[in-house]
Tab-separated table of C-alpha atoms in Angstrom:
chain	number	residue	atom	x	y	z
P	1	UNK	CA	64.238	-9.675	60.081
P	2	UNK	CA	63.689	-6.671	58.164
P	3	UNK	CA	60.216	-6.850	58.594
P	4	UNK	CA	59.782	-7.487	62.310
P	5	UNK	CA	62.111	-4.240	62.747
P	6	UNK	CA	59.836	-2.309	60.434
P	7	UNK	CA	56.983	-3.298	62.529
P	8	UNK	CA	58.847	-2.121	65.799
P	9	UNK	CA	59.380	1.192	64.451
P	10	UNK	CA	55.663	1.617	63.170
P	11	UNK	CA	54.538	0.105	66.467
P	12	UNK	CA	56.878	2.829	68.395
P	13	UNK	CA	55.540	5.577	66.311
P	14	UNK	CA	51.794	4.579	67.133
P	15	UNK	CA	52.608	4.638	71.121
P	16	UNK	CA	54.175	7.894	70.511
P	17	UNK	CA	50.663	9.723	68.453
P	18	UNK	CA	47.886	7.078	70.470
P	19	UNK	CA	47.495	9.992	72.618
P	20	UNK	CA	47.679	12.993	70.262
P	21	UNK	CA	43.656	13.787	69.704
P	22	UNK	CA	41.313	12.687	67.547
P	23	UNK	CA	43.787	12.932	64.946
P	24	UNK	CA	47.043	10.986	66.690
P	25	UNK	CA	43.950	8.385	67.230
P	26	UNK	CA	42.911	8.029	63.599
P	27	UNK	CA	46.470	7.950	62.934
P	28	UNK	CA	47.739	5.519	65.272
P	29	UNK	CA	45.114	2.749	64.132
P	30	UNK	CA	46.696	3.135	60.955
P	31	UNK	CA	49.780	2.403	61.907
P	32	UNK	CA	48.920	-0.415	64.326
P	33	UNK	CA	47.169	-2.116	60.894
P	34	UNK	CA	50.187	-1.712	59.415
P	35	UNK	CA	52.314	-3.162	61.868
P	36	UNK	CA	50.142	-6.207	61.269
P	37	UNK	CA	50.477	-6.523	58.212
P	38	UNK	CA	54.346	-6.569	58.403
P	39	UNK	CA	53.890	-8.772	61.459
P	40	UNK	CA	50.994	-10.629	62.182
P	41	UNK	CA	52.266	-11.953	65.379
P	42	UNK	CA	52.565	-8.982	66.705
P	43	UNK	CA	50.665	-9.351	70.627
P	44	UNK	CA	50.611	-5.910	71.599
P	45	UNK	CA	49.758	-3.795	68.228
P	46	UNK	CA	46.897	-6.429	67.974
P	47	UNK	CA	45.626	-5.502	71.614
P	48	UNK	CA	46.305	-1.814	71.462
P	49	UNK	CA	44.245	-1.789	67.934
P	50	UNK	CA	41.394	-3.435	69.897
P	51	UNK	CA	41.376	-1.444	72.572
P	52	UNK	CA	41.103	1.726	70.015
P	53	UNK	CA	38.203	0.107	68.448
P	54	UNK	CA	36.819	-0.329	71.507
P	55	UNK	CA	37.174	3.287	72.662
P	56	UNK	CA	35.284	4.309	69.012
P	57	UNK	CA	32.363	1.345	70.154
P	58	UNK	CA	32.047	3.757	72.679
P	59	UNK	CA	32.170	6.855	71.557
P	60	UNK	CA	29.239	5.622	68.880
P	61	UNK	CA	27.211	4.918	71.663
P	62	UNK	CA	27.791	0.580	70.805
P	63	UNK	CA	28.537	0.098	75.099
P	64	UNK	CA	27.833	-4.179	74.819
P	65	UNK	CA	30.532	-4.027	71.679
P	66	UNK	CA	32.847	-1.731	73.785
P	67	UNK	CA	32.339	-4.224	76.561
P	68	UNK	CA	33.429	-7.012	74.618
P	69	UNK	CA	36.598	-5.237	73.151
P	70	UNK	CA	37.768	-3.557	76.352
P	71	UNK	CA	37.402	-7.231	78.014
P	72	UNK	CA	39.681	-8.438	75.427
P	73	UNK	CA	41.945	-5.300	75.675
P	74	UNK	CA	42.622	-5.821	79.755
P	75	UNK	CA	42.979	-9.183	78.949
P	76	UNK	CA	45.868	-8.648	76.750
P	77	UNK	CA	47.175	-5.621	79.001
P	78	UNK	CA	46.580	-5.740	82.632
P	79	UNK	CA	48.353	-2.966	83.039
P	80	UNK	CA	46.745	-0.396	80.978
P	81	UNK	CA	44.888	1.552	83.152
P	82	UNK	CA	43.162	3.693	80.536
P	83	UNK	CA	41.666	0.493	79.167
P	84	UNK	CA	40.405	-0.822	82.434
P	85	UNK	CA	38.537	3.272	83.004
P	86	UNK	CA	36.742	2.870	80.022
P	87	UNK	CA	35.435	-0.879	80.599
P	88	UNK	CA	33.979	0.713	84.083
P	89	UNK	CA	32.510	3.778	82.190
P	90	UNK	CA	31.172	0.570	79.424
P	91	UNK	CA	29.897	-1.393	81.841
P	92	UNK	CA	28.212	1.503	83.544
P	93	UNK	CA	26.475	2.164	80.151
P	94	UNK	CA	25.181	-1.149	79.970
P	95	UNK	CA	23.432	-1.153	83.498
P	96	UNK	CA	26.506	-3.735	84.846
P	97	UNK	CA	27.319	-1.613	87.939
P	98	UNK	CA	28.825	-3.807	90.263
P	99	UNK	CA	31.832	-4.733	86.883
P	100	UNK	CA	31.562	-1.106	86.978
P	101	UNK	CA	32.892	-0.081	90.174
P	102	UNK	CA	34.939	-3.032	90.653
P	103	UNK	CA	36.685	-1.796	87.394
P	104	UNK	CA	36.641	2.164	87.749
P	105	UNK	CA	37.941	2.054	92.324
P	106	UNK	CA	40.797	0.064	90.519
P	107	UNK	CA	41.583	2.845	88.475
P	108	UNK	CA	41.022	5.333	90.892
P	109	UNK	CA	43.213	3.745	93.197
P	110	UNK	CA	46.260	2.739	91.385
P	111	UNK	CA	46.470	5.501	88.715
P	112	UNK	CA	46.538	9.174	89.822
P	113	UNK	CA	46.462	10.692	86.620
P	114	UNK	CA	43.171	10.028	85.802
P	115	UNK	CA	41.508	10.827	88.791
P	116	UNK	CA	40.807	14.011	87.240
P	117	UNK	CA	38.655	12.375	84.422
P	118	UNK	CA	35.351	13.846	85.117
P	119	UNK	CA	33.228	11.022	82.866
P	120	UNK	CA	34.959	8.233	85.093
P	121	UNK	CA	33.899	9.938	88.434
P	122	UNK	CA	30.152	10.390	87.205
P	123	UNK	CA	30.340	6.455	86.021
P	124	UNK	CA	31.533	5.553	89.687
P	125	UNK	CA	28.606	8.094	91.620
P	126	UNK	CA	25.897	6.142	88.726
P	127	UNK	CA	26.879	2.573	89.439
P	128	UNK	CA	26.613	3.613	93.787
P	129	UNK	CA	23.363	4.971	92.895
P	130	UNK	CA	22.077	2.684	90.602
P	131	UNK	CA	22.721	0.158	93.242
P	132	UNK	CA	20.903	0.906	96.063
P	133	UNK	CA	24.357	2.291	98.191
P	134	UNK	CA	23.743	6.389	98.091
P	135	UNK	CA	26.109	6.507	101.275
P	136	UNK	CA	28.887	5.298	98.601
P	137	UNK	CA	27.607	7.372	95.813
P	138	UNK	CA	27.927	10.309	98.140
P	139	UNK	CA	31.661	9.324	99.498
P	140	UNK	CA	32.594	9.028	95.672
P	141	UNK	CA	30.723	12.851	95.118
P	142	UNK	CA	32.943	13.850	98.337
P	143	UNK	CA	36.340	11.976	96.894
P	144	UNK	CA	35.966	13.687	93.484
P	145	UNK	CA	35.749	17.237	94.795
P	146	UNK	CA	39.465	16.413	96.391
P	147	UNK	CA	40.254	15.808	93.298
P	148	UNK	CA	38.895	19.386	91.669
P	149	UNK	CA	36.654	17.378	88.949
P	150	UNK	CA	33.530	19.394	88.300
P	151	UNK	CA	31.223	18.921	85.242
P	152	UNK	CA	27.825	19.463	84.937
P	153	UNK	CA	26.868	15.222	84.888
P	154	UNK	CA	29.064	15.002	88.185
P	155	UNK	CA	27.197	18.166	89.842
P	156	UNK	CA	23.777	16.745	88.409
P	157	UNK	CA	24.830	13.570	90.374
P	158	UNK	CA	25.800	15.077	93.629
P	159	UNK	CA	22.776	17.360	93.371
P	160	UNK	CA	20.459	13.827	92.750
P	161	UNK	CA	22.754	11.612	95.671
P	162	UNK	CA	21.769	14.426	98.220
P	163	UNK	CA	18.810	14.340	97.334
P	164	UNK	CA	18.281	10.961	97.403
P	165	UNK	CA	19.661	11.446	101.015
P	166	UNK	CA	17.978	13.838	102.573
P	167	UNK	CA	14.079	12.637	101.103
P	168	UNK	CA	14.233	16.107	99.474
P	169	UNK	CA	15.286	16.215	95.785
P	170	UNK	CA	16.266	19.448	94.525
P	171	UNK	CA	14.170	20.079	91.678
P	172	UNK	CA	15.359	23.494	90.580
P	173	UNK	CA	18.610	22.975	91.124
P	174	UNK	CA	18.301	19.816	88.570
P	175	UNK	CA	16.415	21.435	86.706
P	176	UNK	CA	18.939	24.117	85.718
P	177	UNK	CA	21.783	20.923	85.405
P	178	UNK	CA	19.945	19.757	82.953
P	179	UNK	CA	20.076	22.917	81.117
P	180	UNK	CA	23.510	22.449	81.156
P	181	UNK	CA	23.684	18.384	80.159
P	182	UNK	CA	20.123	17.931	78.484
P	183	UNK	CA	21.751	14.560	77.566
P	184	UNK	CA	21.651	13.398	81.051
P	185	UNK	CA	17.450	13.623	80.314
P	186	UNK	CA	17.289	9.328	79.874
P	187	UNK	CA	19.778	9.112	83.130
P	188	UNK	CA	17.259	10.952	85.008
P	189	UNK	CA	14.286	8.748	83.734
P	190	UNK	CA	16.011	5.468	84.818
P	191	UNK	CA	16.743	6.333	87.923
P	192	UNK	CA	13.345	7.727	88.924
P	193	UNK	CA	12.162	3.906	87.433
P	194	UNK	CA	14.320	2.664	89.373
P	195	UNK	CA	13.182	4.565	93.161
P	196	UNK	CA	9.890	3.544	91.696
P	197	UNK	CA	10.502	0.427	91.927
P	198	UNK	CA	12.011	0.322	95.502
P	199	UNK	CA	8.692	2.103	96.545
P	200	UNK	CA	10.369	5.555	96.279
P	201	UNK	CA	7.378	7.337	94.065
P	202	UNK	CA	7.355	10.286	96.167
P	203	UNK	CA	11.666	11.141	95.205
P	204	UNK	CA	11.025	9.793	91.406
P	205	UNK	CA	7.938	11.883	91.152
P	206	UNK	CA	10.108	15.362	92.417
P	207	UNK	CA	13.055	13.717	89.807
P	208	UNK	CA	10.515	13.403	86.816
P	209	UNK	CA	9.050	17.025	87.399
P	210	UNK	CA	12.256	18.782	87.942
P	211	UNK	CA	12.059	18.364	83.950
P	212	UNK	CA	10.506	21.133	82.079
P	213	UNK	CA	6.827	20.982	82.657
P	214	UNK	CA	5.993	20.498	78.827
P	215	UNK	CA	8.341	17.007	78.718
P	216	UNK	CA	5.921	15.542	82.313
P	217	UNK	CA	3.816	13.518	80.082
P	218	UNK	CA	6.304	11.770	77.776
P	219	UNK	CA	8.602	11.591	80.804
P	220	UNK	CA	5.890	9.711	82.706
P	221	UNK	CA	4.882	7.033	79.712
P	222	UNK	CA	8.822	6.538	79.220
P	223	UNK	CA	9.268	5.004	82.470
P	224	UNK	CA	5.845	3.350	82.307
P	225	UNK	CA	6.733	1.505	79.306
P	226	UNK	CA	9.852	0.551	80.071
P	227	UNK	CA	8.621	-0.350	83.773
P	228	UNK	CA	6.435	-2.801	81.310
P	229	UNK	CA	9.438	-3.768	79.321
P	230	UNK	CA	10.913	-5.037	82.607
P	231	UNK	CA	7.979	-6.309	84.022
P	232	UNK	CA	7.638	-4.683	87.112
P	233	UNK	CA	4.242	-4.073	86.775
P	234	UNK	CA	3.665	-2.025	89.655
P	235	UNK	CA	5.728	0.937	88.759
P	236	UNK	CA	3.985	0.755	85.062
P	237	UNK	CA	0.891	1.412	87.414
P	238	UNK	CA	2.369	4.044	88.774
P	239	UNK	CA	3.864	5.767	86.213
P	240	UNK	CA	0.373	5.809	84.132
P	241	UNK	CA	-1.435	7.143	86.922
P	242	UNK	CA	0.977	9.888	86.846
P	243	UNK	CA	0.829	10.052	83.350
P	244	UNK	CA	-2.707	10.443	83.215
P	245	UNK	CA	-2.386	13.598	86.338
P	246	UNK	CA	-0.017	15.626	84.128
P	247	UNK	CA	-0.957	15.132	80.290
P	248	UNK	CA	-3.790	15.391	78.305
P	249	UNK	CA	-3.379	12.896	75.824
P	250	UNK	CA	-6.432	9.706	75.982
P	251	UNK	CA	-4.856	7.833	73.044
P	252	UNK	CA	-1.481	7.225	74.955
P	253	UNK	CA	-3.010	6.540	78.373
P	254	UNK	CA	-5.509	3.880	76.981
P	255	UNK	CA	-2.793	2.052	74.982
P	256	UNK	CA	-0.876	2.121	78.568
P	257	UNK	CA	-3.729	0.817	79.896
P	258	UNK	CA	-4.313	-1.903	77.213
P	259	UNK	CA	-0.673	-3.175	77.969
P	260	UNK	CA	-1.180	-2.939	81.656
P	261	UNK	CA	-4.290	-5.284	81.157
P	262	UNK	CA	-2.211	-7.597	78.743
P	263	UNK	CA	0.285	-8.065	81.355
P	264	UNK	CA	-2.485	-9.002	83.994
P	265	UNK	CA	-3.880	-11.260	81.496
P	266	UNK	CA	-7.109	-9.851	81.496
P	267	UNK	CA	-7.797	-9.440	77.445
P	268	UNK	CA	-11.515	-8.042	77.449
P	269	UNK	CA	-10.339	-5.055	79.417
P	270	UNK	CA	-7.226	-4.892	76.720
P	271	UNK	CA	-9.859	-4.939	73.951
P	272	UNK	CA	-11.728	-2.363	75.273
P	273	UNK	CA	-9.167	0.430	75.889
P	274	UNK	CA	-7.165	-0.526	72.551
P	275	UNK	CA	-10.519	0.160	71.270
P	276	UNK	CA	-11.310	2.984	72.473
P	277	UNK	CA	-7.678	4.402	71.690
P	278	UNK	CA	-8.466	4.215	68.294
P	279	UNK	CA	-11.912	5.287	68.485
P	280	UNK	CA	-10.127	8.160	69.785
P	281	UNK	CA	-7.342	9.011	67.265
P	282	UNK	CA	-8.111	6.579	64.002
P	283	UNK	CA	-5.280	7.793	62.442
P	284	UNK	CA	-3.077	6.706	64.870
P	285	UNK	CA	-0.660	4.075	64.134
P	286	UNK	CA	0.068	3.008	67.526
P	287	UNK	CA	-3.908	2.763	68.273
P	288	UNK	CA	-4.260	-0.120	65.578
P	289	UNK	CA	-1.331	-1.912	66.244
P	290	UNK	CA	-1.797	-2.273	70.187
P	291	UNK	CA	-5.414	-3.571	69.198
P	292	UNK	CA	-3.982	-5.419	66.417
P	293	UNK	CA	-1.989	-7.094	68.887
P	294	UNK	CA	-4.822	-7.583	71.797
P	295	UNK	CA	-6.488	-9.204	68.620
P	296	UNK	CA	-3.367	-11.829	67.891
P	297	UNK	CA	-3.015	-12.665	71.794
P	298	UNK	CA	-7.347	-13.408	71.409
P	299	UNK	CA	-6.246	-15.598	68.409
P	300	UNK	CA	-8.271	-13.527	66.009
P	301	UNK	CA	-5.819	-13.361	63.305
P	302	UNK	CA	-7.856	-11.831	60.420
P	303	UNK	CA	-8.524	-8.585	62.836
P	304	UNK	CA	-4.832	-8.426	63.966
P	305	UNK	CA	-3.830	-8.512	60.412
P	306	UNK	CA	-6.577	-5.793	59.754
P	307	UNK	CA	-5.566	-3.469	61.975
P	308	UNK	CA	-1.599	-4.058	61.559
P	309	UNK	CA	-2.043	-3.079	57.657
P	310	UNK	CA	-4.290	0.118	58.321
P	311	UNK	CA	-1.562	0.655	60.967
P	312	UNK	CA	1.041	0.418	58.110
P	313	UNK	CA	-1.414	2.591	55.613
P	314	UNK	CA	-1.407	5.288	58.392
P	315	UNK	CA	2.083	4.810	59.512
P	316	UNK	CA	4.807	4.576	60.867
P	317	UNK	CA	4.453	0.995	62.112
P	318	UNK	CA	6.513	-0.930	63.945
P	319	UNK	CA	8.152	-4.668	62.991
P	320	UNK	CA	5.140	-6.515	64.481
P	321	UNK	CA	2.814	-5.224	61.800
P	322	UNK	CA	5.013	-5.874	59.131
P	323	UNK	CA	5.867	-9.064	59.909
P	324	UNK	CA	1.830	-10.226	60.144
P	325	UNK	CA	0.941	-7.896	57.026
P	326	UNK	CA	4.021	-9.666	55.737
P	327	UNK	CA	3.170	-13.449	56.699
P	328	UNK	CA	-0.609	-12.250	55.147
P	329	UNK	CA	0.678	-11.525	52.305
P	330	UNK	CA	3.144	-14.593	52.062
P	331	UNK	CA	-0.422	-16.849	52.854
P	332	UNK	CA	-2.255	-15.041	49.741
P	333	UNK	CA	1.220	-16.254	47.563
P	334	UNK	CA	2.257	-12.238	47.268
P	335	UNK	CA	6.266	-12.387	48.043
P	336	UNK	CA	6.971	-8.883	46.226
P	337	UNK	CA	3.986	-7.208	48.768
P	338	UNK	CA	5.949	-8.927	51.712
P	339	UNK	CA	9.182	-8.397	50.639
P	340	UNK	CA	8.659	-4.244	50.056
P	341	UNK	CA	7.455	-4.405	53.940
P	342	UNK	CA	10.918	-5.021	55.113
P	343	UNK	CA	12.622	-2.063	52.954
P	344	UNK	CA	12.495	0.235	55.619
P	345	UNK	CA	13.833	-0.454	58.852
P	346	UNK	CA	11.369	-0.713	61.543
P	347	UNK	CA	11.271	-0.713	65.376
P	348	UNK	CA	9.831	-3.822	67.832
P	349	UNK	CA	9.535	-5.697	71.227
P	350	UNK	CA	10.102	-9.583	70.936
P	351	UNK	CA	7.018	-10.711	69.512
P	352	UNK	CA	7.777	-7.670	66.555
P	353	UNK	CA	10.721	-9.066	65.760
P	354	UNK	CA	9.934	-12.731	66.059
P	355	UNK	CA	7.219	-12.466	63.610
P	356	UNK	CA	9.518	-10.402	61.540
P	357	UNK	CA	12.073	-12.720	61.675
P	358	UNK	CA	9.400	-15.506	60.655
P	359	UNK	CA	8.020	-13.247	57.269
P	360	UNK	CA	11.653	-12.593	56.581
P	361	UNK	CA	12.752	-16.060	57.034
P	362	UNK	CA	9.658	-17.486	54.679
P	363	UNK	CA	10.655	-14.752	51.737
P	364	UNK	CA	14.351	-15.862	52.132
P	365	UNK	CA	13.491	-19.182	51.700
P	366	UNK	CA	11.009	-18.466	48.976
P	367	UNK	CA	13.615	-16.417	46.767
P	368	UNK	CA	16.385	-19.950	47.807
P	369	UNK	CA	18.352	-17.734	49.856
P	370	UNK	CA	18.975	-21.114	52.015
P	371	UNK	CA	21.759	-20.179	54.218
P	372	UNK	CA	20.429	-16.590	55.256
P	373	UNK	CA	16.424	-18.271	55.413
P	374	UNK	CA	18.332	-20.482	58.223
P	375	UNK	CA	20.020	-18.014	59.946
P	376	UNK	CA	16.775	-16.003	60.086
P	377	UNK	CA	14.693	-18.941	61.077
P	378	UNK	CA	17.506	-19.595	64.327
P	379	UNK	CA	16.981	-15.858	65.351
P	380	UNK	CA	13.264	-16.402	65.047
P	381	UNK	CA	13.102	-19.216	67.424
P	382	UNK	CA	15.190	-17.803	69.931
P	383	UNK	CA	12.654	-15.183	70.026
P	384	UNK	CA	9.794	-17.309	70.373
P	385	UNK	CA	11.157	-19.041	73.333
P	386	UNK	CA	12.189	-15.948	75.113
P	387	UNK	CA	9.004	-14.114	74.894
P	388	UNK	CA	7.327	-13.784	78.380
P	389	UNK	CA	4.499	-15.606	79.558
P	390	UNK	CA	1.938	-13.277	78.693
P	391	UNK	CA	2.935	-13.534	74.937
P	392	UNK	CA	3.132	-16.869	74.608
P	393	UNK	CA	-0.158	-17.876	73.880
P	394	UNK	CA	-1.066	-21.369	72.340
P	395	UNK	CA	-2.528	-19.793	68.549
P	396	UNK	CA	-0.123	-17.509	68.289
P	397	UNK	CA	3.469	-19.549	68.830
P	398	UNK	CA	1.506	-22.463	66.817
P	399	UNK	CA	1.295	-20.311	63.857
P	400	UNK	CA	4.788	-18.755	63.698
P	401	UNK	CA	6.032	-22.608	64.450
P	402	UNK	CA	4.142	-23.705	61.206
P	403	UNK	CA	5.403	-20.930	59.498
P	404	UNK	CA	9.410	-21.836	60.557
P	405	UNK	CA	8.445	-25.969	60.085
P	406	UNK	CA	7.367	-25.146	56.344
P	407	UNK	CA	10.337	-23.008	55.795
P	408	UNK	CA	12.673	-25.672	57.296
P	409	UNK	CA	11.045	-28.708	55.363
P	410	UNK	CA	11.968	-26.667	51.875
P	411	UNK	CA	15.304	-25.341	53.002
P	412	UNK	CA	18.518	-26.831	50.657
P	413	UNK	CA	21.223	-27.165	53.393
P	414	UNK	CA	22.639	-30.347	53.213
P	415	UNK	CA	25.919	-28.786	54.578
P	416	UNK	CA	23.892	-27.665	58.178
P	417	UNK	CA	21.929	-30.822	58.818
P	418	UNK	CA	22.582	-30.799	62.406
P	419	UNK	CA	21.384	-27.411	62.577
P	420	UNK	CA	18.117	-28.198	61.069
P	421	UNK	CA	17.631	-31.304	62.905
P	422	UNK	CA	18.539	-29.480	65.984
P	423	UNK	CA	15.630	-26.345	65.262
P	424	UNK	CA	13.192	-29.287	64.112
P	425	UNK	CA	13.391	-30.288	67.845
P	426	UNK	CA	13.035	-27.176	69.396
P	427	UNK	CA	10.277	-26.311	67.096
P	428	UNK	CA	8.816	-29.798	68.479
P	429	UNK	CA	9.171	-28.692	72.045
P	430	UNK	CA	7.414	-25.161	71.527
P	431	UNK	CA	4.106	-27.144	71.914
P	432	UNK	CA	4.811	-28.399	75.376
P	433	UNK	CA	5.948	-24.430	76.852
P	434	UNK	CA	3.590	-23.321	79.087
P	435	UNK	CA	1.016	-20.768	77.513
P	436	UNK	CA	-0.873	-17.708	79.028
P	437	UNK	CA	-4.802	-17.806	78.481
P	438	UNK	CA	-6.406	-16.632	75.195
């Protein structure tokens, strides 16, 4: 009895400093633990400590965690409108607009106090945007000036929804915004992807070069890389042609070029411009590993691996060349040359990380680290099967399934036979996935 009213009082205290700053926050988690402790029972501390870990997830810049936590928090308290604001600013984050504004009108419309929160309006005019309805984006511009919110994200916005509006972006105007909010830069470069896409270039071209002239060219391969992370193919095209109007730079524009041709499936005109990047810049890092990897997809292993360790000597390198310097190494019997690859954390697509994944599972299971060799070799075949068509060549996923098959057949996990048996088959069905041309 004593306990449970200890807990009430340290759960009353917590309500009363949850809103107090930084400070009342940092407190107020401490307090909610506590209250835990004395009772572990105890629905509402447990959801309101969520909720606060949530709003941290956020503030780190961890969105899909804060997702996750703030789903859990509304969950548990339907009612708590502060929660529900900052899974629509979350969701926002993580590019899930219509949760977004589903989430942040309910707010708007049942709790006046926070109408004034200027990061909740700029989520709401985002998600519009970022979904095609400007007329919506430019009501929720409109709604928020009622409201006396202005910040420079919101009047970066409203300048971009006119814009968008009138077929006349205005590029000085944003260009002085973003004076203001320079961390609004990546906002800007997704949504000028994203009127690429819809066949907007002339409005994402005035977006991209109301930037500072000097930040054109890395502003242009941005968005055509991650136009070929997504696989729209056409704005990629786009974007490099742009790209290659603005900068001076051969080295980057033949590597986007290289890609571009990877994507198409047309390898001889991949060789030749990852060639020529490096013949360009041979102490480029990037240079060797994009023909490294035009060698892998041709099946030439011994080149890729060439290239990927002079792209490691030269550095920095990303997790595809460690994980095939790695894997060459592992062949040749040298597990302390692989194993110092992986001591520095390194950067990669699918295919990096699935053959990092596969080095790092082989070491693992070299050193009888059993149960993290498994886990390693489960994250490496869900790789594997999600990489896109143009990836998954026949060599290439016939080598890394070897690899995983040898490291399976030697792994002691008596406890996790299921597991195994259950990889074994999907290693098994690998060989009947459909594979692009070598």
């Amino acid at each position: 009895m004593l306990r449970e009213q200890l807990a009430h009082t340290t759960y009353s205290i917590a309500q009363m400093t949850i809103g107090l700053g930084s400070v009342g926050t940092a407190v107020s988690g401490r307090l909610l633990r506590w209250c835990l402790r004395l009772q572990p029972g105890h629905a509402q501390a447990r959801a309101w400590l969520t909720y606060l870990h949530a709003v941290r997830a956020l503030h780190e810049g961890r969105a899909d965690e804060a997702v996750e936590l703030l789903t859990e928090a509304v969950s548990q308290m339907p009612d708590n409108s502060a929660a529900r604001a900052y899974l629509g600013i979350a969701y926002a984050l993580t590019g899930a607009c219509e949760e977004a504004i589903y989430n942040l009108e309910h707010v708007l419309r049942d709790n006046s106090a926070l109408s004034r929160q200027g990061d909740l309006w700029a989520a709401l005019v985002w998600s519009y945007l970022r979904t095609g309805r400007v007329p919506k984006a430019r009501d929720a511009c409109c709604r928020s000036v009622e409201h006396r919110v202005r910040t420079p994200r919101l009047q970066l916005l409203t300048a971009m929804t006119i814009g968008v509006q009138t077929d006349a972006l205005p590029g000085e105007a944003i260009g002085q915004l973003l004076q203001d909010d320079p961390s609004a830069t990546p906002m800007i470069l997704e949504y000028a992807q994203y009127l690429a896409s819809r066949h907007k270039n002339g409005l994402a071209q005035q977006l991209i070069e109301s930037l500072p002239c000097c930040g054109w060219g890395a502003a242009y391969r941005v968005v055509a890389q991650s136009a070929l992370n997504g696989s729209d193919l056409p704005t990629a095209i786009w974007a490099t042609r742009r790209f290659r109007a603005v900068a001076d730079d051969d080295v980057s524009e033949a590597i986007l070029l290289s890609e571009i041709s990877l994507r198409r499936q047309c390898t001889d005109e991949a060789l030749a411009q990852a060639r020529k990047a490096v013949a360009r810049d041979e102490g480029s890092a990037e240079a060797h590993e994009q023909l490294g990897k035009v060698l892998l997809l041709r099946g030439d292993w011994a080149g890729a691996v060439a290239e990927m360790i002079e792209a490691l000597h030269v550095g920095p390198a990303s997790a595809l060349a460690a994980g095939l310097a790695a894997l060459a190494s592992i062949s040749a019997g040298d597990f302390t040359t692989a194993r110092g690859l992986f001591r520095v954390q390194r950067k990669g697509d699918g295919l990096g990380v699935a053959c990092a994944h596969v080095a790092h599972c082989r070491i693992l299971q070299h050193h009888r680290q059993h149960t993290e060799a498994l886990k390693l070799a489960t994250w490496a075949l869900q790789e594997i099967e999600q990489l896109p068509a143009h990836l998954r060549v026949g060599p290439l996923v016939e080598r890394l399934a070897q690899e995983l098959k040898f490291a399976l057949a030697n792994l002691n996990c008596p406890q996790e036979s299921d597991l195994l048996h259950q990889l074994h088959r999907r290693l098994a069905a690998l060989a009947s996935y459909p594979t692009g041309p070598v």
